[in-house]
Each structure stands twice: as structure tokens, then as C-alpha cells.
Amino acid sequence: MNRRQFISMSSCGVAVFVIGRDTFGAAEKYDLVIKGGRVIDPARKIDGVRDVAIAGGRIAALETSVAAAAAETIDARGKLVVPGLIDIHTHAARNANGPALCLEDGVTGWIDAGSQGADHIDDVIAIAKSSPQPGRILINIGRAGILPEGDTMDLTRADVEAARNAIAKNREFIVGVKARLSRDVAGTNDFEVLKRAQQVATSFKIPLMIHMGQTMSPLPRLFPLLKRGDVVTHMFAPPPNSIIDENGRILPEVAAARRRGVWFDVGNGVTGHMRWDVVDKIMKAGFWPDTFSTDWNVNSRTTGVVDFPNCMSKFFKYDMTPDQGTLLMFLE
Ligand SMILES: [Zn+2]
């Protein structure tokens, strides 16, 4: 465990400050003490100012004040100190530098959501294998992965057998299937693509993540195909395929999906996946996200996405409080 595996967050971004490096050598009780930050750990139901002491790569003490000597001390006053964040919708595996960059943002576990399909799955598996933190893959049902002309505009690319073979060979890294369903990705094939992606996912009993919004088919046609454990990303997509109607009511098919255990994920992104008036309406209807995610790539620092803490902070202005289980996800 080192400093980078912690995150301390302020409204202006991520920052940690080393304020002292003691020289007690073997007499030091701890390797690192993070002092005075607001520690949020929903798993232990902690939300308060604490000192966190680390020894031998493990949390050794979590107290109001840790006085014992440490090799390194971080002043985290005015910052949040949280366990590692898991980003379930990234494109970290599109670039060899991706995993290390998002680790700097406090992301200690990432999932690449459909950058590649069966044809080039080895490329993203290699990056997951060499990642400094755990990285996993959702395989794109489109066998050629993300294509400028649309992953599954040509329906033959939604190849069930090719995806199954790729998963069978890489079962420890592929944790689900991704179906991108926008009109410029799947066109009128969206329903059939979703059906095929679900065939693949169910044969391995793994989740399917769908990219919603901007589809040709209305959501009430698509959502009944989702099973417990599946994930809907870009949940704040604007009309015409928003999860909420013009009267501020969550669509019945959407509410039913949540009741049967489908997860709803932020998927911030930059291409019209989130519009503030829509976010406002959905949050005010009490339909909060189950998971945060960025739709991150190596260029995100210069876009509205920035990083995971930035995406997360957008929801602090609503009634969502940091100790709610829905707000943060952790590596156990
Ligand atoms: Zn994405």
C-alpha cells in the first residue's frame, strides 16, 4: 500500500501533500499515516475525521488521532480519504498507459467496457494482464470492437460464437458483455444485437452492460431483455430515449428493471450522454445511480470527464451523501 493507492480529494481535484518524513528508522511503528482527512468507508459505516495508519501494506489503525511515529505523513485536512475506487465503465485498455493514469486518480480497479470484440480481444487482455491494479474486460458483442462506422451496423459482426470462444479462452479477465446500441452504432439492429449479446452473457452467467440512449428502438422495447445483474450505462441520456418521461415519471419498464436487479450506472462520457436538466429530473425523482463511472479514456483529463472523483463530485450537490452505499464502490 502506498500513497497513490489512497485518494484525497478536494473540490479542485485530487491532491496529496507530504508534510513530514521522520527519520526514526526501525523505531517507526507505521510506514505511513494519513492525518486529519474525512474518512469515508461505507463498508464500516465510517464517515468522520480520522487518522489512517498503514504498516506492511495494511491498514493498521484508524483512529481520531494517531500519535506514533511514521516513515511518511500526509496532511489530508480538508480532503476526503476513501478506499480504492472502482470504475466500471472505462476505456482504459485502449492504451498501454491507461491503467497507470487512472490509478493516479484513485481508481484501484477498472473495467474496460467494450473497447474490443472477439477479433482483437488479445490486445485488451494484454493490457489488463500488465495493469498495476486489477483490470477486467467487457467484450464488445461487435467482433471488431468500436468502429467509426458503427460496431454492429453490419449485423454479421454481432457474432455469438466468436464472442463465446473469446470468453472461453479468457474467462478470468472477461467479466461481461457490452452492447453499444446507439443509432450510429447499431442502427435498426439494436434489438437483435441486444438479444445476441444476452445469449452470450447468459451462456456464461455473466452480466451484460448496455449503452442506452440515442437508440432507434424505444427503451420499453429493449429493457425487458435485461436480466438481474445486468448494467445500464449512460442512465442520464437525454430524450428521446431518456429513462424519465416529460412529466417527470420514471418509465414503468425502467422501474421494473431496477426491481428485478438491473443496475443503473452513470457513464459520464463526453458525447451527449449526460444533460443537466435530465440529471436534475431523474435525481429529483429519487432514481439515483447504483454505480459511478466515467467512460474514461486517456484524453479525459482535458474533457468534462476529468477523472473519477470529478464525476463523483457532480452528485454531491444532490441529496446523495457520501456514506450511502450507492455512492462509492470499493475493492474488498
Ligand atoms: Zn464507453
Coordinates of C-alpha atoms and ligand atoms in Angstrom, one line a residue:
M1 CA 0.0 0.0 0.0
N2 CA 1.4 3.4 -0.8
R3 CA 0.2 7.0 -1.1
R4 CA -1.1 6.6 -4.6
Q5 CA -3.5 3.9 -3.5
F6 CA -5.2 6.5 -1.4
I7 CA -7.1 9.4 -2.7
S8 CA -7.6 12.6 -1.0
M9 CA -10.0 14.8 -2.8
S10 CA -10.9 18.4 -2.8
S11 CA -13.3 20.4 -4.9
C12 CA -10.4 21.4 -7.1
G13 CA -9.2 17.9 -7.8
V14 CA -7.0 15.3 -6.3
A15 CA -4.1 16.4 -4.2
V16 CA -1.9 14.9 -1.5
F17 CA 0.7 16.7 0.4
V18 CA 3.6 15.1 2.3
I19 CA 4.2 17.2 5.3
G20 CA 6.9 15.3 7.2
R21 CA 9.3 12.5 6.7
D22 CA 10.5 11.2 10.0
T23 CA 13.9 9.6 10.5
F24 CA 13.3 7.1 13.2
G25 CA 14.2 4.1 11.0
A26 CA 13.2 0.8 12.6
A27 CA 11.6 2.5 15.6
E28 CA 8.8 3.8 13.4
K29 CA 5.6 2.0 14.1
Y30 CA 3.9 2.8 10.8
D31 CA 5.0 3.2 7.2
L32 CA 2.5 5.9 6.6
V33 CA 0.0 8.0 8.5
I34 CA -2.7 10.0 6.6
K35 CA -3.7 12.7 9.1
G36 CA -6.9 14.6 9.6
G37 CA -8.8 13.7 6.4
R38 CA -12.5 13.0 6.3
V39 CA -12.5 9.2 6.1
I40 CA -15.5 7.7 4.3
D41 CA -15.8 4.0 4.4
P42 CA -19.4 2.8 3.9
A43 CA -18.5 -0.8 4.4
R44 CA -17.6 0.0 8.0
K45 CA -20.1 2.8 8.3
I46 CA -17.4 5.4 9.0
D47 CA -17.8 9.0 7.9
G48 CA -15.6 11.3 10.0
V49 CA -12.3 12.9 10.6
R50 CA -9.7 10.2 11.3
D51 CA -6.0 9.4 11.1
V52 CA -5.3 6.3 9.0
A53 CA -2.1 4.4 9.8
I54 CA -0.5 1.8 7.4
A55 CA 2.1 -0.8 8.2
G56 CA 3.2 -3.6 6.0
G57 CA 0.8 -2.7 3.3
R58 CA -2.3 -2.9 5.5
I59 CA -4.4 -0.5 7.4
A60 CA -3.0 -0.8 11.0
A61 CA -5.0 1.8 12.8
L62 CA -8.0 4.0 12.1
E63 CA -8.3 6.5 15.0
T64 CA -9.2 10.0 15.8
S65 CA -5.6 10.7 16.4
V66 CA -2.6 8.5 15.7
A67 CA 0.5 9.8 17.6
A68 CA 3.0 7.1 16.8
A69 CA 5.9 7.7 14.5
A70 CA 5.6 7.0 10.8
A71 CA 8.1 7.0 8.0
E72 CA 5.8 9.2 6.0
T73 CA 2.9 11.5 6.9
I74 CA 0.3 13.0 4.6
D75 CA -1.7 16.0 5.7
A76 CA -5.2 15.3 4.4
R77 CA -7.0 18.1 6.3
G78 CA -9.9 19.4 4.2
K79 CA -9.8 16.3 1.9
L80 CA -11.7 13.1 1.6
V81 CA -9.9 9.9 2.3
V82 CA -11.6 6.9 0.7
P83 CA -10.8 3.3 -0.1
G84 CA -9.9 2.5 -3.7
L85 CA -12.4 3.4 -6.3
I86 CA -13.7 1.0 -8.9
D87 CA -14.6 2.5 -12.3
I88 CA -16.9 0.0 -14.1
H89 CA -17.1 1.9 -17.4
T90 CA -13.7 3.0 -18.8
H91 CA -11.7 2.5 -22.0
A92 CA -8.5 2.1 -20.0
A93 CA -7.5 -0.9 -22.1
R94 CA -7.3 1.1 -25.3
N95 CA -3.9 2.5 -24.4
A96 CA -1.0 0.9 -22.6
N97 CA -0.8 4.0 -20.3
G98 CA -4.5 3.9 -19.4
P99 CA -4.3 1.8 -16.2
A100 CA -1.4 3.7 -14.7
L101 CA -3.1 7.1 -15.4
C102 CA -6.4 6.2 -13.8
L103 CA -4.5 4.7 -10.8
E104 CA -3.3 8.3 -10.2
D105 CA -6.9 9.3 -10.0
G106 CA -7.6 6.8 -7.1
V107 CA -9.0 4.1 -9.4
T108 CA -7.7 0.9 -7.9
G109 CA -9.9 -1.3 -10.1
W110 CA -11.2 -0.7 -13.7
I111 CA -13.3 -2.4 -16.3
D112 CA -12.9 -1.7 -19.9
A113 CA -16.4 -1.5 -21.4
G114 CA -16.4 -2.9 -24.9
S115 CA -13.4 -1.3 -26.5
Q116 CA -12.7 -4.6 -28.2
G117 CA -14.6 -7.6 -29.5
A118 CA -13.6 -11.1 -30.3
D119 CA -11.2 -10.3 -33.2
H120 CA -8.8 -8.2 -31.1
I121 CA -9.6 -9.3 -27.6
D122 CA -5.9 -10.3 -27.0
D123 CA -4.9 -6.6 -27.2
V124 CA -7.1 -5.5 -24.3
I125 CA -6.4 -8.7 -22.3
A126 CA -2.7 -8.0 -22.6
I127 CA -3.2 -4.5 -21.0
A128 CA -5.4 -6.0 -18.3
K129 CA -2.7 -8.5 -17.5
S130 CA 0.0 -5.9 -17.2
S131 CA -2.1 -3.4 -15.3
P132 CA -0.7 -2.2 -11.9
Q133 CA -4.2 -2.6 -10.4
P134 CA -6.9 -5.2 -11.2
G135 CA -8.4 -4.6 -14.7
R136 CA -11.2 -6.6 -16.3
I137 CA -12.9 -6.6 -19.7
L138 CA -16.4 -6.4 -21.1
I139 CA -16.2 -7.9 -24.6
N140 CA -18.0 -6.0 -27.3
I141 CA -20.6 -8.1 -29.0
G142 CA -19.4 -6.5 -32.2
R143 CA -16.5 -8.8 -33.1
A144 CA -14.3 -5.9 -34.5
G145 CA -14.9 -3.7 -31.4
I146 CA -15.6 0.0 -31.6
L147 CA -15.8 1.1 -35.2
P148 CA -16.2 4.6 -36.6
E149 CA -18.9 3.2 -39.0
G150 CA -20.8 1.5 -36.1
D151 CA -19.8 -1.7 -34.3
T152 CA -22.8 -3.7 -35.4
M153 CA -24.3 -1.8 -38.3
D154 CA -23.4 -4.9 -40.2
L155 CA -25.3 -7.4 -38.1
T156 CA -23.0 -10.3 -39.0
R157 CA -20.4 -8.6 -36.7
A158 CA -22.7 -9.4 -33.7
D159 CA -21.2 -12.9 -33.8
V160 CA -22.4 -15.0 -30.9
E161 CA -19.9 -17.9 -31.5
A162 CA -16.9 -15.6 -31.9
A163 CA -17.7 -13.9 -28.6
R164 CA -18.3 -17.2 -26.8
N165 CA -14.9 -18.5 -28.0
A166 CA -13.1 -15.4 -26.9
I167 CA -14.7 -15.5 -23.4
A168 CA -14.0 -19.2 -23.0
K169 CA -10.3 -18.5 -23.7
N170 CA -10.1 -15.6 -21.3
R171 CA -12.6 -16.3 -18.7
E172 CA -10.5 -14.9 -15.8
F173 CA -10.3 -11.5 -17.4
I174 CA -13.7 -11.2 -19.3
V175 CA -16.4 -10.4 -16.8
G176 CA -19.2 -9.5 -19.0
V177 CA -20.5 -8.5 -22.4
K178 CA -21.0 -5.0 -23.8
A179 CA -23.7 -4.0 -26.3
R180 CA -23.5 -0.5 -27.7
L181 CA -26.9 0.3 -29.0
S182 CA -26.9 3.9 -30.3
R183 CA -28.4 4.7 -33.7
D184 CA -24.9 5.4 -35.2
V185 CA -23.5 2.2 -33.7
A186 CA -26.2 -0.5 -34.2
G187 CA -28.9 1.4 -36.2
T188 CA -32.0 -0.6 -36.6
N189 CA -30.2 -3.7 -35.4
D190 CA -30.3 -2.6 -31.8
F191 CA -32.9 -5.1 -30.6
E192 CA -31.3 -8.1 -32.4
V193 CA -27.8 -7.0 -31.2
L194 CA -29.1 -6.9 -27.6
K195 CA -30.7 -10.4 -28.0
R196 CA -27.4 -11.8 -29.2
A197 CA -25.3 -10.1 -26.6
Q198 CA -27.7 -11.6 -23.9
Q199 CA -27.3 -15.1 -25.5
V200 CA -23.6 -14.8 -25.0
A201 CA -23.8 -13.4 -21.5
T202 CA -26.4 -15.9 -20.2
S203 CA -24.4 -18.9 -21.5
F204 CA -21.6 -17.9 -19.1
K205 CA -23.9 -16.5 -16.4
I206 CA -22.1 -13.1 -16.7
P207 CA -23.6 -9.6 -16.8
L208 CA -24.4 -7.6 -19.9
M209 CA -23.8 -3.9 -20.0
I210 CA -25.9 -1.9 -22.4
H211 CA -25.1 1.6 -23.6
M212 CA -28.6 3.3 -23.6
G213 CA -29.9 6.5 -25.1
Q214 CA -29.9 7.6 -28.8
T215 CA -31.2 4.2 -29.8
M216 CA -33.6 3.5 -32.7
S217 CA -35.8 1.3 -30.5
P218 CA -37.6 2.8 -27.5
L219 CA -36.4 1.7 -24.1
P220 CA -39.6 -0.1 -23.3
R221 CA -38.8 -2.5 -26.2
L222 CA -35.2 -3.1 -25.1
F223 CA -35.4 -3.2 -21.3
P224 CA -37.4 -6.4 -20.9
L225 CA -34.4 -8.2 -22.3
L226 CA -32.3 -7.3 -19.3
K227 CA -31.7 -9.8 -16.5
R228 CA -30.8 -9.4 -12.9
G229 CA -27.2 -8.2 -12.6
D230 CA -27.1 -6.5 -16.0
V231 CA -26.0 -2.9 -16.1
V232 CA -27.5 0.1 -18.0
T233 CA -24.8 2.7 -18.6
H234 CA -25.4 6.3 -19.6
M235 CA -28.5 6.3 -17.4
F236 CA -28.9 10.1 -17.7
A237 CA -29.1 10.1 -21.5
P238 CA -31.4 12.9 -22.8
P239 CA -34.7 12.4 -24.7
P240 CA -35.9 10.9 -26.9
N241 CA -34.8 7.8 -25.0
S242 CA -34.5 9.1 -21.5
I243 CA -35.5 6.8 -18.6
I244 CA -37.9 9.6 -17.4
D245 CA -40.9 11.0 -19.3
E246 CA -41.8 14.6 -19.8
N247 CA -44.0 14.6 -16.7
G248 CA -41.0 13.6 -14.5
R249 CA -42.1 9.9 -14.1
I250 CA -39.6 7.1 -14.4
L251 CA -40.8 4.8 -17.2
P252 CA -42.5 1.7 -15.9
E253 CA -40.1 -0.7 -17.8
V254 CA -37.2 1.1 -16.2
A255 CA -38.6 0.9 -12.6
A256 CA -39.4 -2.8 -13.3
A257 CA -35.8 -3.4 -14.4
R258 CA -34.5 -1.9 -11.2
R259 CA -36.9 -4.0 -9.1
R260 CA -35.6 -7.2 -10.7
G261 CA -31.9 -6.3 -10.0
V262 CA -30.7 -4.4 -13.1
W263 CA -28.1 -1.8 -12.1
F264 CA -28.1 1.8 -13.3
D265 CA -24.7 3.4 -14.0
V266 CA -23.6 7.0 -14.7
G267 CA -21.2 6.6 -17.6
N268 CA -20.3 10.3 -17.7
G269 CA -18.7 10.4 -21.1
V270 CA -18.5 13.4 -23.5
T271 CA -20.8 12.7 -26.4
G272 CA -24.1 13.8 -25.1
H273 CA -24.6 11.0 -22.5
M274 CA -25.5 13.4 -19.7
R275 CA -27.5 16.6 -19.8
W276 CA -28.0 18.6 -16.6
D277 CA -31.7 19.2 -17.0
V278 CA -32.2 15.4 -17.4
V279 CA -29.9 14.6 -14.4
D280 CA -31.9 17.1 -12.3
K281 CA -35.2 15.5 -13.2
I282 CA -34.0 11.9 -12.6
M283 CA -32.3 12.7 -9.3
K284 CA -35.3 14.6 -8.1
A285 CA -37.5 11.6 -9.0
G286 CA -35.3 9.7 -6.5
F287 CA -33.9 7.4 -9.1
W288 CA -30.2 7.5 -8.1
P289 CA -27.3 5.8 -9.7
D290 CA -26.2 2.4 -8.4
T291 CA -22.7 3.0 -9.6
F292 CA -20.5 5.8 -10.8
S293 CA -18.4 5.5 -13.8
T294 CA -16.5 7.8 -16.1
D295 CA -16.5 6.3 -19.7
W296 CA -12.8 7.4 -19.2
N297 CA -10.1 7.3 -21.8
V298 CA -6.5 8.7 -21.8
N299 CA -7.8 12.0 -23.1
S300 CA -10.4 12.5 -20.4
R301 CA -8.3 14.9 -18.3
T302 CA -8.8 17.6 -20.9
T303 CA -12.6 16.9 -21.3
G304 CA -15.5 17.4 -19.0
V305 CA -14.9 13.9 -17.6
V306 CA -11.5 14.8 -16.0
D307 CA -11.4 11.8 -13.6
F308 CA -13.5 9.5 -11.4
P309 CA -13.5 11.9 -8.3
N310 CA -14.7 14.7 -10.6
C311 CA -17.6 12.6 -11.9
M312 CA -18.5 11.6 -8.4
S313 CA -18.5 15.1 -7.1
K314 CA -21.2 16.1 -9.6
F315 CA -23.7 14.2 -7.4
F316 CA -22.7 15.8 -4.1
K317 CA -25.0 18.7 -5.0
Y318 CA -28.0 16.5 -4.8
D319 CA -29.1 14.9 -1.5
M320 CA -26.8 12.0 -2.1
T321 CA -24.5 11.7 0.9
P322 CA -21.0 10.2 0.8
D323 CA -21.9 7.4 3.3
Q324 CA -24.6 5.9 1.1
G325 CA -23.7 2.5 -0.3
T326 CA -24.7 3.7 -3.7
L327 CA -22.1 6.4 -3.8
L328 CA -18.8 4.6 -3.7
M329 CA -17.7 1.3 -4.8
F330 CA -14.7 -0.4 -3.3
L331 CA -12.3 -3.2 -3.9
E332 CA -12.7 -5.5 -0.9
Ligands
ZN1 ZN -17.8 3.8 -23.2

